[in-house]
Structure formats: C-alpha cells, structure tokens
C-alpha cells in the first residue's frame, strides 16, 4: 500500500485539476493499492492537518475544469520558518502531519515560492515530487509550466477585443498582462495579438521611444496603437535605481500600476487618447486550453510513475520537447526570465514590434 499526500499551493491556474487527475489515474491504475490524501488550501492543509481521503471519483470529470478542487493559498516561503501569530512551528507541523498519516510521498503542485518550501521539506527528510504550475512560466528547470498556454489564450483574446474598438475610435490602448517579474506571458500574448509595442521587465523601456513609435505609426496612416505591457514592466530610469530605492518609489505611486503611469506620460508627451485595460485574474480563470489539458495530464502521469518507482526529490518538467525529472534543489529559488537576446525577441523586432528600448 502506498500513501500519498497531494496539495496545490500559490496562485491558481487553469490546469491544476488535469495535472492532479493525471497523477491519481496513474497511481490508481498501478499494481499496488494506493491511498491519496488531499490537503485543503495548499500548505495550510498540511500545517493544520486539514485533509480528505480522496477516491477515484474525485478525479473524474475534472479534466476540463479550471481552478483546483483542493483549494489553494499563499504561504510565503520567507515566513515558513517563523512561527505565525498562533505560535505554530509550520515546518514541524507539516512533518508531523506527514508522519501521522504515514505518507510515502507528497505531490506538490506550485510555482516558485511553493518549490522553495517543497525543497525545504525534502531537506527535512520528506519524500516529495512536484509539478510546475504557473501562468507566469517563470519556473527554472522547465521550458514550460502548465497554465501558461491557457493564460496566453485569455490575454490574447483581451488584446484581440481591444484591437477592434481601438481601430474604430483611433485610440492608443494599453493591455496590461500578468506575469509577476517576467515577461513570458506578455511577449507571447503580445505577439499573438499583434501588439505594436511590447514592454517586459527584462527590457527596460524609454518612454520617449514609445511616444516616437506611436507618432510614426500614426504619421504613416495607422489609426490606432496597441501596447501589451507586463505588470512588471520598468522604465530605464527605474531599472537604474537600487532595489530599495525602487521599492520606496513604488510605495509613493499614485496610480494602480505601471500601465497607468505609462498612459499618463504618453498623454502628456503625444496628446494621444490613451486607454488602459487590465484583464487581471481572468488570465488565471476558466477552463484549461486543450494544450494544457494534454500537457498537465502528461506531467501528472509521469509524476505518478516516479512515485510508483519510488523516485523522489524531483520536479517533473519539460525540456527540449521531452518530459524530464529535475532535482528539486536545482529548481528552488531560481527564476526563469526572458533573455533579451533570445531569438523570439529578435524576430518580434524584425516584425516591427517595439520593446521601447
Ligand atoms: O503568479 C501568478 C500571478 O497571477 C502573477 O502573474 C501575479 O503577479 C500574481 O499571481 C497575482 O497574485 P494574487 O492572485 O495573489 O493577486
């Protein structure tokens, strides 16, 4: 008999359910009997012993469902070793739950922060296998995370819809795309949606270059301009600040996000009618796209197979079109950002897209 614990942690995304289904079906279809305990709301369930013994039925009919049927929450890594207001030693509590249930392994689905905690649990002696989820695609050790392609679809749809209204009114539109500290989502949705200007954190922008690009477009007959702006986009001046100085500056920001700052500056510099649209959490919501259903199912079943073979301490990732197992200590704490010299950036520039640099 194998006893497995399963949890989803951090911001949700569209393909968590298909990934868990992939793990569970593979385990249930194995030769050995298996019990799967689902921890509710991420690491919180493991800390406070909130779980449910799951059955085969829990994993049927969920392939097409967004969100996570186990619930999720953010349990920041930076405070994981500090007791909370209730005085609970979180790491000790998680270990206690694991040993009390006599688990053979934990399957943890999450992004960057989640992987740091998963690696800590591994260092503490627990058997852990992880799966890479996030719409940001910023997890080191895998070319792609599940949730990313679904989010690209949503963000692209937002840009497509803005295109038609921008064209009717001859306006400049900014669509702000999620992605935290990296620009994968903006770059891909921006290219798919035909954005004229793409701003990502990895390539700091010069507002004058953006204004110039808009003016040139309008002078050559373009009635409208679409900017895909990453929520983490940063100007050249701000990129030159120290982390501390930039944080202070952000605290004083009068507008909700960088897009509004850019819109204000562009209105002033160019006199254009600039509007901002923020699709926000819709990018994480709704059904997983077909690509993600297949991708997450594949990663999930490979994770199930690792568990059946008793191979622990790995994230199941995707490299050069192959499913791979990556040691957790190699993944934890590393960010995968867009390389400004990557060929996709070069090609976008050849297409005439400006990065404001
Ligand atoms: O990591 C996924 C993500 O959606 C980021 O793109 C975004 O910056 C963040 O989570 C939003 O977090 P929350 O859901 O806690 O507001």
Short mmCIF file of N, CA, C and O in Angstrom, two decimals, residues 118-246:
data_model
loop_
_atom_site.label_atom_id
_atom_site.label_comp_id
_atom_site.label_asym_id
_atom_site.label_seq_id
_atom_site.Cartn_x
_atom_site.Cartn_y
_atom_site.Cartn_z
N UNK A 118 8.83 23.20 -0.91
CA UNK A 118 8.91 21.76 -1.23
C UNK A 118 10.35 21.26 -1.05
O UNK A 118 10.58 20.16 -0.52
N UNK A 119 11.30 22.08 -1.47
CA UNK A 119 12.71 21.68 -1.34
C UNK A 119 13.13 21.63 0.13
O UNK A 119 13.90 20.77 0.54
N UNK A 120 12.59 22.56 0.91
CA UNK A 120 12.89 22.56 2.35
C UNK A 120 12.36 21.27 2.99
O UNK A 120 13.04 20.63 3.79
N UNK A 121 11.15 20.88 2.59
CA UNK A 121 10.57 19.64 3.15
C UNK A 121 11.42 18.43 2.74
O UNK A 121 11.62 17.50 3.52
N UNK A 122 11.93 18.48 1.51
CA UNK A 122 12.84 17.40 1.07
C UNK A 122 14.09 17.37 1.95
O UNK A 122 14.51 16.31 2.41
N UNK A 123 14.65 18.57 2.20
CA UNK A 123 15.85 18.63 3.05
C UNK A 123 15.55 18.13 4.47
O UNK A 123 16.43 17.61 5.15
N UNK A 124 14.29 18.29 4.87
CA UNK A 124 13.88 17.83 6.21
C UNK A 124 13.60 16.34 6.23
O UNK A 124 13.16 15.80 7.23
N UNK A 125 13.79 15.69 5.08
CA UNK A 125 13.68 14.23 5.04
C UNK A 125 12.38 13.67 4.48
O UNK A 125 12.17 12.45 4.47
N UNK A 126 11.47 14.54 3.99
CA UNK A 126 10.22 14.03 3.43
C UNK A 126 10.42 13.69 1.95
O UNK A 126 11.23 14.30 1.26
N UNK A 127 9.67 12.71 1.48
CA UNK A 127 9.69 12.36 0.05
C UNK A 127 8.74 13.30 -0.68
O UNK A 127 7.57 13.41 -0.31
N UNK A 128 9.27 13.96 -1.70
CA UNK A 128 8.46 14.97 -2.40
C UNK A 128 8.64 14.82 -3.91
O UNK A 128 9.75 14.60 -4.39
N UNK A 129 7.52 14.94 -4.64
CA UNK A 129 7.57 15.06 -6.10
C UNK A 129 6.72 16.28 -6.44
O UNK A 129 5.65 16.48 -5.86
N UNK A 130 7.21 17.14 -7.33
CA UNK A 130 6.46 18.37 -7.61
C UNK A 130 6.10 18.49 -9.10
O UNK A 130 6.70 17.85 -9.96
N UNK A 131 5.13 19.37 -9.33
CA UNK A 131 4.70 19.67 -10.70
C UNK A 131 4.69 21.19 -10.90
O UNK A 131 4.26 21.93 -10.01
N UNK A 132 5.16 21.66 -12.07
CA UNK A 132 5.33 23.10 -12.29
C UNK A 132 4.08 23.80 -12.81
O UNK A 132 3.76 23.72 -13.98
N UNK A 133 3.41 24.50 -11.94
CA UNK A 133 2.24 25.27 -12.37
C UNK A 133 2.50 26.76 -12.25
O UNK A 133 3.15 27.19 -11.29
N UNK A 134 2.12 27.52 -13.19
CA UNK A 134 2.01 28.97 -13.09
C UNK A 134 1.76 29.58 -14.47
O UNK A 134 2.34 29.13 -15.46
N UNK A 135 0.90 30.57 -14.48
CA UNK A 135 0.66 31.28 -15.75
C UNK A 135 1.88 32.11 -16.13
O UNK A 135 2.01 32.54 -17.26
N UNK A 136 2.80 32.34 -15.17
CA UNK A 136 3.95 33.22 -15.43
C UNK A 136 5.05 32.54 -16.25
O UNK A 136 5.89 33.22 -16.83
N UNK A 137 5.09 31.22 -16.23
CA UNK A 137 6.13 30.43 -16.92
C UNK A 137 7.54 30.79 -16.44
O UNK A 137 8.49 30.75 -17.22
N UNK A 138 7.67 31.13 -15.17
CA UNK A 138 8.96 31.64 -14.69
C UNK A 138 9.72 30.63 -13.84
O UNK A 138 10.64 31.00 -13.11
N UNK A 139 9.33 29.37 -13.95
CA UNK A 139 9.97 28.35 -13.11
C UNK A 139 11.20 27.78 -13.81
O UNK A 139 11.12 27.31 -14.95
N UNK A 140 12.31 27.81 -13.11
CA UNK A 140 13.56 27.31 -13.67
C UNK A 140 13.48 25.79 -13.82
O UNK A 140 12.85 25.10 -13.03
N UNK A 141 14.15 25.23 -14.83
CA UNK A 141 14.22 23.78 -14.98
C UNK A 141 13.17 23.19 -15.89
O UNK A 141 13.17 21.99 -16.15
N UNK A 142 12.27 24.03 -16.38
CA UNK A 142 11.26 23.55 -17.34
C UNK A 142 11.04 24.63 -18.40
O UNK A 142 11.00 25.82 -18.08
N UNK A 143 10.94 24.20 -19.65
CA UNK A 143 10.71 25.19 -20.71
C UNK A 143 9.31 25.77 -20.61
O UNK A 143 9.06 26.88 -21.06
N UNK A 144 8.42 24.97 -20.03
CA UNK A 144 7.04 25.46 -19.91
C UNK A 144 6.38 24.96 -18.64
O UNK A 144 6.68 23.88 -18.16
N UNK A 145 5.51 25.80 -18.10
CA UNK A 145 4.72 25.41 -16.93
C UNK A 145 3.29 25.22 -17.43
O UNK A 145 2.89 25.85 -18.41
N UNK A 146 2.49 24.40 -16.74
CA UNK A 146 1.10 24.31 -17.19
C UNK A 146 0.32 25.51 -16.62
O UNK A 146 0.67 26.06 -15.58
N UNK A 147 -0.69 25.93 -17.36
CA UNK A 147 -1.41 27.16 -17.04
C UNK A 147 -0.98 28.29 -17.96
O UNK A 147 -1.77 29.17 -18.30
N UNK A 148 0.28 28.22 -18.39
CA UNK A 148 0.82 29.31 -19.21
C UNK A 148 0.07 29.46 -20.54
O UNK A 148 -0.40 30.55 -20.88
N UNK A 149 -0.08 28.36 -21.27
CA UNK A 149 -0.73 28.45 -22.59
C UNK A 149 -2.18 28.91 -22.47
O UNK A 149 -2.67 29.66 -23.31
N UNK A 150 -2.85 28.47 -21.42
CA UNK A 150 -4.25 28.90 -21.22
C UNK A 150 -4.30 30.40 -20.97
O UNK A 150 -5.19 31.10 -21.48
N UNK A 151 -3.35 30.90 -20.18
CA UNK A 151 -3.31 32.33 -19.88
C UNK A 151 -2.95 33.13 -21.14
O UNK A 151 -3.47 34.24 -21.34
N UNK A 152 -2.08 32.56 -21.97
CA UNK A 152 -1.75 33.23 -23.24
C UNK A 152 -3.03 33.40 -24.06
O UNK A 152 -3.29 34.45 -24.64
N UNK A 153 -3.86 32.35 -24.07
CA UNK A 153 -5.13 32.41 -24.82
C UNK A 153 -6.01 33.55 -24.30
O UNK A 153 -6.57 34.32 -25.08
N UNK A 154 -6.14 33.65 -22.97
CA UNK A 154 -7.02 34.68 -22.39
C UNK A 154 -6.48 36.08 -22.68
O UNK A 154 -7.22 36.97 -23.10
N UNK A 155 -5.18 36.26 -22.46
CA UNK A 155 -4.58 37.59 -22.67
C UNK A 155 -4.65 37.97 -24.15
O UNK A 155 -4.90 39.14 -24.49
N UNK A 156 -4.46 36.99 -25.02
CA UNK A 156 -4.55 37.26 -26.46
C UNK A 156 -5.97 37.68 -26.84
O UNK A 156 -6.18 38.61 -27.62
N UNK A 157 -6.94 36.98 -26.25
CA UNK A 157 -8.34 37.32 -26.53
C UNK A 157 -8.63 38.76 -26.10
O UNK A 157 -9.33 39.50 -26.80
N UNK A 158 -8.06 39.14 -24.96
CA UNK A 158 -8.27 40.53 -24.48
C UNK A 158 -7.68 41.52 -25.49
O UNK A 158 -8.32 42.53 -25.83
N UNK A 159 -6.49 41.21 -25.98
CA UNK A 159 -5.85 42.12 -26.95
C UNK A 159 -6.67 42.16 -28.25
O UNK A 159 -6.91 43.22 -28.83
N UNK A 160 -7.14 40.98 -28.69
CA UNK A 160 -7.96 40.91 -29.91
C UNK A 160 -9.20 41.82 -29.78
O UNK A 160 -9.56 42.54 -30.71
N UNK A 161 -9.85 41.73 -28.63
CA UNK A 161 -11.08 42.52 -28.44
C UNK A 161 -10.77 44.02 -28.40
O UNK A 161 -11.55 44.84 -28.89
N UNK A 162 -9.64 44.36 -27.82
CA UNK A 162 -9.25 45.77 -27.75
C UNK A 162 -8.92 46.28 -29.16
O UNK A 162 -9.23 47.42 -29.50
N UNK A 163 -8.35 45.41 -29.98
CA UNK A 163 -8.00 45.80 -31.35
C UNK A 163 -9.18 46.40 -32.10
O UNK A 163 -9.05 47.46 -32.74
N UNK A 164 -10.33 45.74 -32.02
CA UNK A 164 -11.45 46.22 -32.85
C UNK A 164 -11.95 47.57 -32.36
O UNK A 164 -12.21 48.47 -33.15
N UNK A 165 -12.04 47.73 -31.05
CA UNK A 165 -12.55 49.02 -30.55
C UNK A 165 -11.50 50.12 -30.71
O UNK A 165 -11.85 51.27 -31.00
N UNK A 166 -10.22 49.75 -30.57
CA UNK A 166 -9.15 50.75 -30.77
C UNK A 166 -9.18 51.25 -32.22
O UNK A 166 -9.02 52.46 -32.48
N UNK A 167 -9.42 50.32 -33.15
CA UNK A 167 -9.46 50.69 -34.57
C UNK A 167 -10.64 51.61 -34.85
O UNK A 167 -10.51 52.62 -35.55
N UNK A 168 -11.80 51.30 -34.28
CA UNK A 168 -12.99 52.14 -34.52
C UNK A 168 -12.76 53.57 -34.07
O UNK A 168 -13.14 54.52 -34.73
N UNK A 169 -12.13 53.72 -32.89
CA UNK A 169 -12.00 55.05 -32.29
C UNK A 169 -10.66 55.73 -32.54
O UNK A 169 -10.47 56.87 -32.12
N UNK A 170 -9.75 55.02 -33.18
CA UNK A 170 -8.44 55.61 -33.43
C UNK A 170 -7.71 55.94 -32.14
O UNK A 170 -7.20 57.05 -31.96
N UNK A 171 -7.69 54.98 -31.23
CA UNK A 171 -7.10 55.24 -29.91
C UNK A 171 -5.81 54.46 -29.70
O UNK A 171 -5.54 53.47 -30.37
N UNK A 172 -5.08 54.89 -28.70
CA UNK A 172 -3.92 54.14 -28.22
C UNK A 172 -4.41 53.34 -27.01
O UNK A 172 -5.01 53.92 -26.10
N UNK A 173 -4.18 52.04 -27.03
CA UNK A 173 -4.64 51.20 -25.94
C UNK A 173 -3.49 50.44 -25.30
O UNK A 173 -2.65 49.87 -25.99
N UNK A 174 -3.49 50.41 -23.97
CA UNK A 174 -2.53 49.58 -23.25
C UNK A 174 -3.31 48.39 -22.67
O UNK A 174 -4.34 48.59 -22.01
N UNK A 175 -2.86 47.17 -22.94
CA UNK A 175 -3.44 46.00 -22.26
C UNK A 175 -2.38 45.51 -21.30
O UNK A 175 -1.26 45.16 -21.71
N UNK A 176 -2.70 45.53 -20.01
CA UNK A 176 -1.73 45.10 -19.00
C UNK A 176 -1.86 43.60 -18.75
O UNK A 176 -2.94 43.10 -18.45
N UNK A 177 -0.74 42.92 -18.90
CA UNK A 177 -0.74 41.47 -18.82
C UNK A 177 -0.01 41.03 -17.54
O UNK A 177 0.99 41.63 -17.15
N UNK A 178 -0.51 39.96 -16.91
CA UNK A 178 0.14 39.45 -15.69
C UNK A 178 1.49 38.82 -16.03
O UNK A 178 1.89 38.77 -17.19
N UNK A 179 2.17 38.28 -15.03
CA UNK A 179 3.45 37.63 -15.28
C UNK A 179 4.45 37.85 -14.17
O UNK A 179 5.59 37.41 -14.26
N UNK A 180 4.00 38.61 -13.14
CA UNK A 180 4.85 38.90 -11.99
C UNK A 180 6.14 39.58 -12.44
O UNK A 180 6.06 40.62 -13.09
N UNK A 181 7.33 38.97 -12.21
CA UNK A 181 8.58 39.67 -12.51
C UNK A 181 9.11 39.38 -13.91
O UNK A 181 10.19 39.82 -14.27
N UNK A 182 8.38 38.58 -14.70
CA UNK A 182 8.90 38.20 -16.01
C UNK A 182 7.90 38.50 -17.13
O UNK A 182 6.72 38.75 -16.88
N UNK A 183 8.38 38.45 -18.37
CA UNK A 183 7.57 38.89 -19.50
C UNK A 183 7.10 37.82 -20.46
O UNK A 183 6.63 38.13 -21.56
N UNK A 184 7.16 36.54 -20.06
CA UNK A 184 6.77 35.45 -20.98
C UNK A 184 5.36 35.62 -21.51
O UNK A 184 5.10 35.48 -22.71
N UNK A 185 4.44 35.88 -20.58
CA UNK A 185 3.02 35.95 -20.95
C UNK A 185 2.77 37.14 -21.87
O UNK A 185 2.08 37.04 -22.90
N UNK A 186 3.36 38.27 -21.54
CA UNK A 186 3.16 39.49 -22.34
C UNK A 186 3.77 39.33 -23.73
O UNK A 186 3.17 39.71 -24.73
N UNK A 187 4.97 38.74 -23.76
CA UNK A 187 5.65 38.56 -25.03
C UNK A 187 4.82 37.67 -25.96
O UNK A 187 4.60 38.00 -27.14
N UNK A 188 4.35 36.56 -25.43
CA UNK A 188 3.59 35.61 -26.27
C UNK A 188 2.21 36.13 -26.63
O UNK A 188 1.80 36.05 -27.79
N UNK A 189 1.49 36.68 -25.66
CA UNK A 189 0.15 37.21 -25.96
C UNK A 189 0.29 38.44 -26.85
O UNK A 189 -0.52 38.66 -27.77
N UNK A 190 1.32 39.24 -26.60
CA UNK A 190 1.53 40.44 -27.41
C UNK A 190 1.77 40.09 -28.86
O UNK A 190 1.19 40.69 -29.77
N UNK A 191 2.61 39.10 -29.09
CA UNK A 191 2.88 38.69 -30.48
C UNK A 191 1.64 38.05 -31.11
O UNK A 191 1.31 38.32 -32.26
N UNK A 192 0.95 37.21 -30.32
CA UNK A 192 -0.25 36.54 -30.86
C UNK A 192 -1.35 37.54 -31.16
O UNK A 192 -2.14 37.35 -32.09
N UNK A 193 -1.41 38.61 -30.39
CA UNK A 193 -2.48 39.61 -30.56
C UNK A 193 -2.07 40.75 -31.48
O UNK A 193 -2.83 41.69 -31.66
N UNK A 194 -0.87 40.68 -32.03
CA UNK A 194 -0.44 41.73 -32.97
C UNK A 194 -0.19 43.07 -32.30
O UNK A 194 -0.45 44.13 -32.90
N UNK A 195 0.31 43.06 -31.07
CA UNK A 195 0.63 44.33 -30.41
C UNK A 195 1.75 45.05 -31.16
O UNK A 195 2.64 44.41 -31.71
N UNK A 196 1.68 46.38 -31.18
CA UNK A 196 2.70 47.17 -31.87
C UNK A 196 3.90 47.41 -30.97
O UNK A 196 5.02 47.58 -31.43
N UNK A 197 3.61 47.46 -29.66
CA UNK A 197 4.65 47.71 -28.67
C UNK A 197 4.49 46.68 -27.55
O UNK A 197 3.36 46.45 -27.08
N UNK A 198 5.59 46.05 -27.17
CA UNK A 198 5.55 45.06 -26.08
C UNK A 198 6.56 45.49 -25.03
O UNK A 198 7.74 45.68 -25.34
N UNK A 199 6.09 45.68 -23.81
CA UNK A 199 7.01 46.10 -22.74
C UNK A 199 7.10 45.01 -21.68
O UNK A 199 6.08 44.61 -21.11
N UNK A 200 8.32 44.53 -21.44
CA UNK A 200 8.52 43.44 -20.47
C UNK A 200 9.62 43.85 -19.47
O UNK A 200 10.49 44.66 -19.81
N UNK A 201 9.57 43.27 -18.27
CA UNK A 201 10.55 43.68 -17.24
C UNK A 201 12.00 43.46 -17.66
O UNK A 201 12.88 44.20 -17.23
N UNK A 202 12.23 42.46 -18.50
CA UNK A 202 13.61 42.12 -18.87
C UNK A 202 14.22 43.15 -19.82
O UNK A 202 15.43 43.17 -20.02
N UNK A 203 13.37 43.99 -20.45
CA UNK A 203 13.87 45.01 -21.38
C UNK A 203 13.32 46.37 -20.92
O UNK A 203 12.22 46.77 -21.33
N UNK A 204 14.04 47.08 -20.07
CA UNK A 204 13.54 48.37 -19.58
C UNK A 204 13.26 49.33 -20.75
O UNK A 204 13.97 49.33 -21.75
N UNK A 205 12.19 50.12 -20.60
CA UNK A 205 11.74 50.96 -21.71
C UNK A 205 12.13 52.43 -21.51
O UNK A 205 12.37 52.89 -20.39
N UNK A 206 12.14 53.12 -22.63
CA UNK A 206 12.36 54.57 -22.65
C UNK A 206 11.05 55.17 -23.16
O UNK A 206 10.64 54.90 -24.29
N UNK A 207 10.40 55.98 -22.35
CA UNK A 207 9.07 56.50 -22.69
C UNK A 207 9.11 57.33 -23.99
O UNK A 207 8.16 57.32 -24.78
N UNK A 208 10.24 57.99 -24.22
CA UNK A 208 10.35 58.79 -25.45
C UNK A 208 10.35 57.91 -26.70
O UNK A 208 9.79 58.27 -27.74
N UNK A 209 10.97 56.75 -26.59
CA UNK A 209 11.00 55.81 -27.73
C UNK A 209 9.58 55.29 -28.00
O UNK A 209 9.19 55.09 -29.16
N UNK A 210 8.81 55.08 -26.94
CA UNK A 210 7.44 54.58 -27.12
C UNK A 210 6.60 55.67 -27.82
O UNK A 210 5.88 55.40 -28.79
N UNK A 211 6.73 56.91 -27.33
CA UNK A 211 5.98 58.02 -27.92
C UNK A 211 6.34 58.19 -29.40
O UNK A 211 5.47 58.42 -30.25
N UNK A 212 7.64 58.03 -29.70
CA UNK A 212 8.11 58.18 -31.08
C UNK A 212 7.48 57.09 -31.96
O UNK A 212 7.00 57.36 -33.06
N UNK A 213 7.45 55.87 -31.46
CA UNK A 213 6.89 54.75 -32.23
C UNK A 213 5.40 55.01 -32.53
O UNK A 213 4.93 54.78 -33.66
N UNK A 214 4.68 55.52 -31.55
CA UNK A 214 3.25 55.79 -31.75
C UNK A 214 3.07 56.89 -32.81
O UNK A 214 2.26 56.78 -33.73
N UNK A 215 3.88 57.93 -32.65
CA UNK A 215 3.79 59.04 -33.62
C UNK A 215 4.08 58.55 -35.05
O UNK A 215 3.34 58.85 -35.98
N UNK A 216 5.12 57.75 -35.18
CA UNK A 216 5.48 57.21 -36.52
C UNK A 216 4.34 56.39 -37.10
O UNK A 216 4.01 56.50 -38.28
N UNK A 217 3.74 55.58 -36.25
CA UNK A 217 2.62 54.74 -36.72
C UNK A 217 1.49 55.61 -37.23
O UNK A 217 0.92 55.38 -38.29
N UNK A 218 1.17 56.63 -36.45
CA UNK A 218 0.06 57.50 -36.83
C UNK A 218 0.41 58.31 -38.09
O UNK A 218 -0.43 58.47 -38.97
N UNK A 219 1.67 58.76 -38.17
CA UNK A 219 2.08 59.53 -39.36
C UNK A 219 2.04 58.68 -40.62
O UNK A 219 1.84 59.18 -41.72
N UNK A 220 2.24 57.37 -40.45
CA UNK A 220 2.21 56.53 -41.67
C UNK A 220 0.83 55.90 -41.88
O UNK A 220 0.68 54.92 -42.60
N UNK A 221 -0.18 56.47 -41.24
CA UNK A 221 -1.56 56.08 -41.54
C UNK A 221 -2.21 55.10 -40.56
O UNK A 221 -3.38 54.75 -40.73
N UNK A 222 -1.45 54.63 -39.55
CA UNK A 222 -2.05 53.72 -38.56
C UNK A 222 -2.98 54.51 -37.67
O UNK A 222 -2.58 55.51 -37.07
N UNK A 223 -4.24 54.09 -37.59
CA UNK A 223 -5.23 54.88 -36.81
C UNK A 223 -5.12 54.62 -35.30
O UNK A 223 -5.62 55.38 -34.49
N UNK A 224 -4.51 53.49 -34.97
CA UNK A 224 -4.52 53.10 -33.54
C UNK A 224 -3.20 52.41 -33.22
O UNK A 224 -2.46 51.99 -34.12
N UNK A 225 -2.91 52.29 -31.94
CA UNK A 225 -1.71 51.57 -31.50
C UNK A 225 -2.05 50.71 -30.28
O UNK A 225 -2.76 51.18 -29.37
N UNK A 226 -1.56 49.48 -30.30
CA UNK A 226 -1.81 48.59 -29.15
C UNK A 226 -0.48 48.32 -28.44
O UNK A 226 0.50 47.91 -29.06
N UNK A 227 -0.49 48.54 -27.14
CA UNK A 227 0.68 48.19 -26.32
C UNK A 227 0.32 47.02 -25.41
O UNK A 227 -0.71 47.08 -24.72
N UNK A 228 1.13 45.97 -25.42
CA UNK A 228 0.99 44.90 -24.43
C UNK A 228 2.04 45.17 -23.37
O UNK A 228 3.24 45.17 -23.67
N UNK A 229 1.60 45.48 -22.16
CA UNK A 229 2.53 45.89 -21.11
C UNK A 229 2.49 44.89 -19.95
O UNK A 229 1.42 44.63 -19.38
N UNK A 230 3.64 44.34 -19.63
CA UNK A 230 3.71 43.41 -18.49
C UNK A 230 3.50 44.17 -17.19
O UNK A 230 3.96 45.31 -17.06
N UNK A 231 2.84 43.53 -16.23
CA UNK A 231 2.60 44.21 -14.95
C UNK A 231 3.92 44.59 -14.27
O UNK A 231 3.96 45.51 -13.46
N UNK A 232 5.00 43.90 -14.66
CA UNK A 232 6.31 44.19 -14.05
C UNK A 232 7.20 45.06 -14.92
O UNK A 232 8.39 45.21 -14.63
N UNK A 233 6.64 45.63 -16.00
CA UNK A 233 7.45 46.47 -16.90
C UNK A 233 8.10 47.61 -16.11
O UNK A 233 7.52 48.12 -15.14
N UNK A 234 9.27 48.01 -16.56
CA UNK A 234 10.02 49.01 -15.80
C UNK A 234 10.75 49.95 -16.76
O UNK A 234 11.24 49.51 -17.82
N UNK A 235 10.80 51.23 -16.41
CA UNK A 235 11.50 52.20 -17.27
C UNK A 235 13.01 52.07 -17.05
O UNK A 235 13.45 51.53 -16.03
N UNK A 236 13.76 52.65 -17.99
CA UNK A 236 15.23 52.60 -17.87
C UNK A 236 15.68 53.32 -16.60
O UNK A 236 16.58 52.86 -15.90
N UNK A 237 15.03 54.47 -16.29
CA UNK A 237 15.43 55.22 -15.09
C UNK A 237 15.18 54.39 -13.83
O UNK A 237 16.03 54.32 -12.94
N UNK A 238 14.01 53.74 -13.78
CA UNK A 238 13.69 52.95 -12.58
C UNK A 238 14.59 51.72 -12.46
O UNK A 238 14.94 51.30 -11.36
N UNK A 239 14.95 51.16 -13.62
CA UNK A 239 15.82 49.97 -13.60
C UNK A 239 17.21 50.33 -13.06
O UNK A 239 17.92 49.46 -12.55
N UNK A 240 17.55 51.61 -13.16
CA UNK A 240 18.88 52.04 -12.69
C UNK A 240 18.89 52.25 -11.16
O UNK A 240 19.95 52.39 -10.56
N UNK A 241 17.70 52.29 -10.56
CA UNK A 241 17.63 52.50 -9.10
C UNK A 241 18.01 51.22 -8.36
O UNK A 241 17.92 50.12 -8.91
N UNK A 242 18.40 51.38 -7.10
CA UNK A 242 18.65 50.19 -6.29
C UNK A 242 17.27 49.59 -5.96
O UNK A 242 16.25 50.27 -6.05
N UNK A 243 17.27 48.33 -5.51
CA UNK A 243 16.02 47.65 -5.16
C UNK A 243 15.24 48.44 -4.13
O UNK A 243 14.02 48.59 -4.21
N UNK A 244 16.00 48.96 -3.15
CA UNK A 244 15.39 49.70 -2.04
C UNK A 244 14.76 51.00 -2.53
O UNK A 244 13.61 51.32 -2.18
N UNK A 245 15.51 51.71 -3.39
CA UNK A 245 15.00 52.99 -3.91
C UNK A 245 13.74 52.76 -4.76
O UNK A 245 12.77 53.51 -4.66
N UNK A 246 13.76 51.69 -5.56
CA UNK A 246 12.62 51.40 -6.43
C UNK A 246 11.39 51.04 -5.59
O UNK A 246 10.27 51.49 -5.88
#
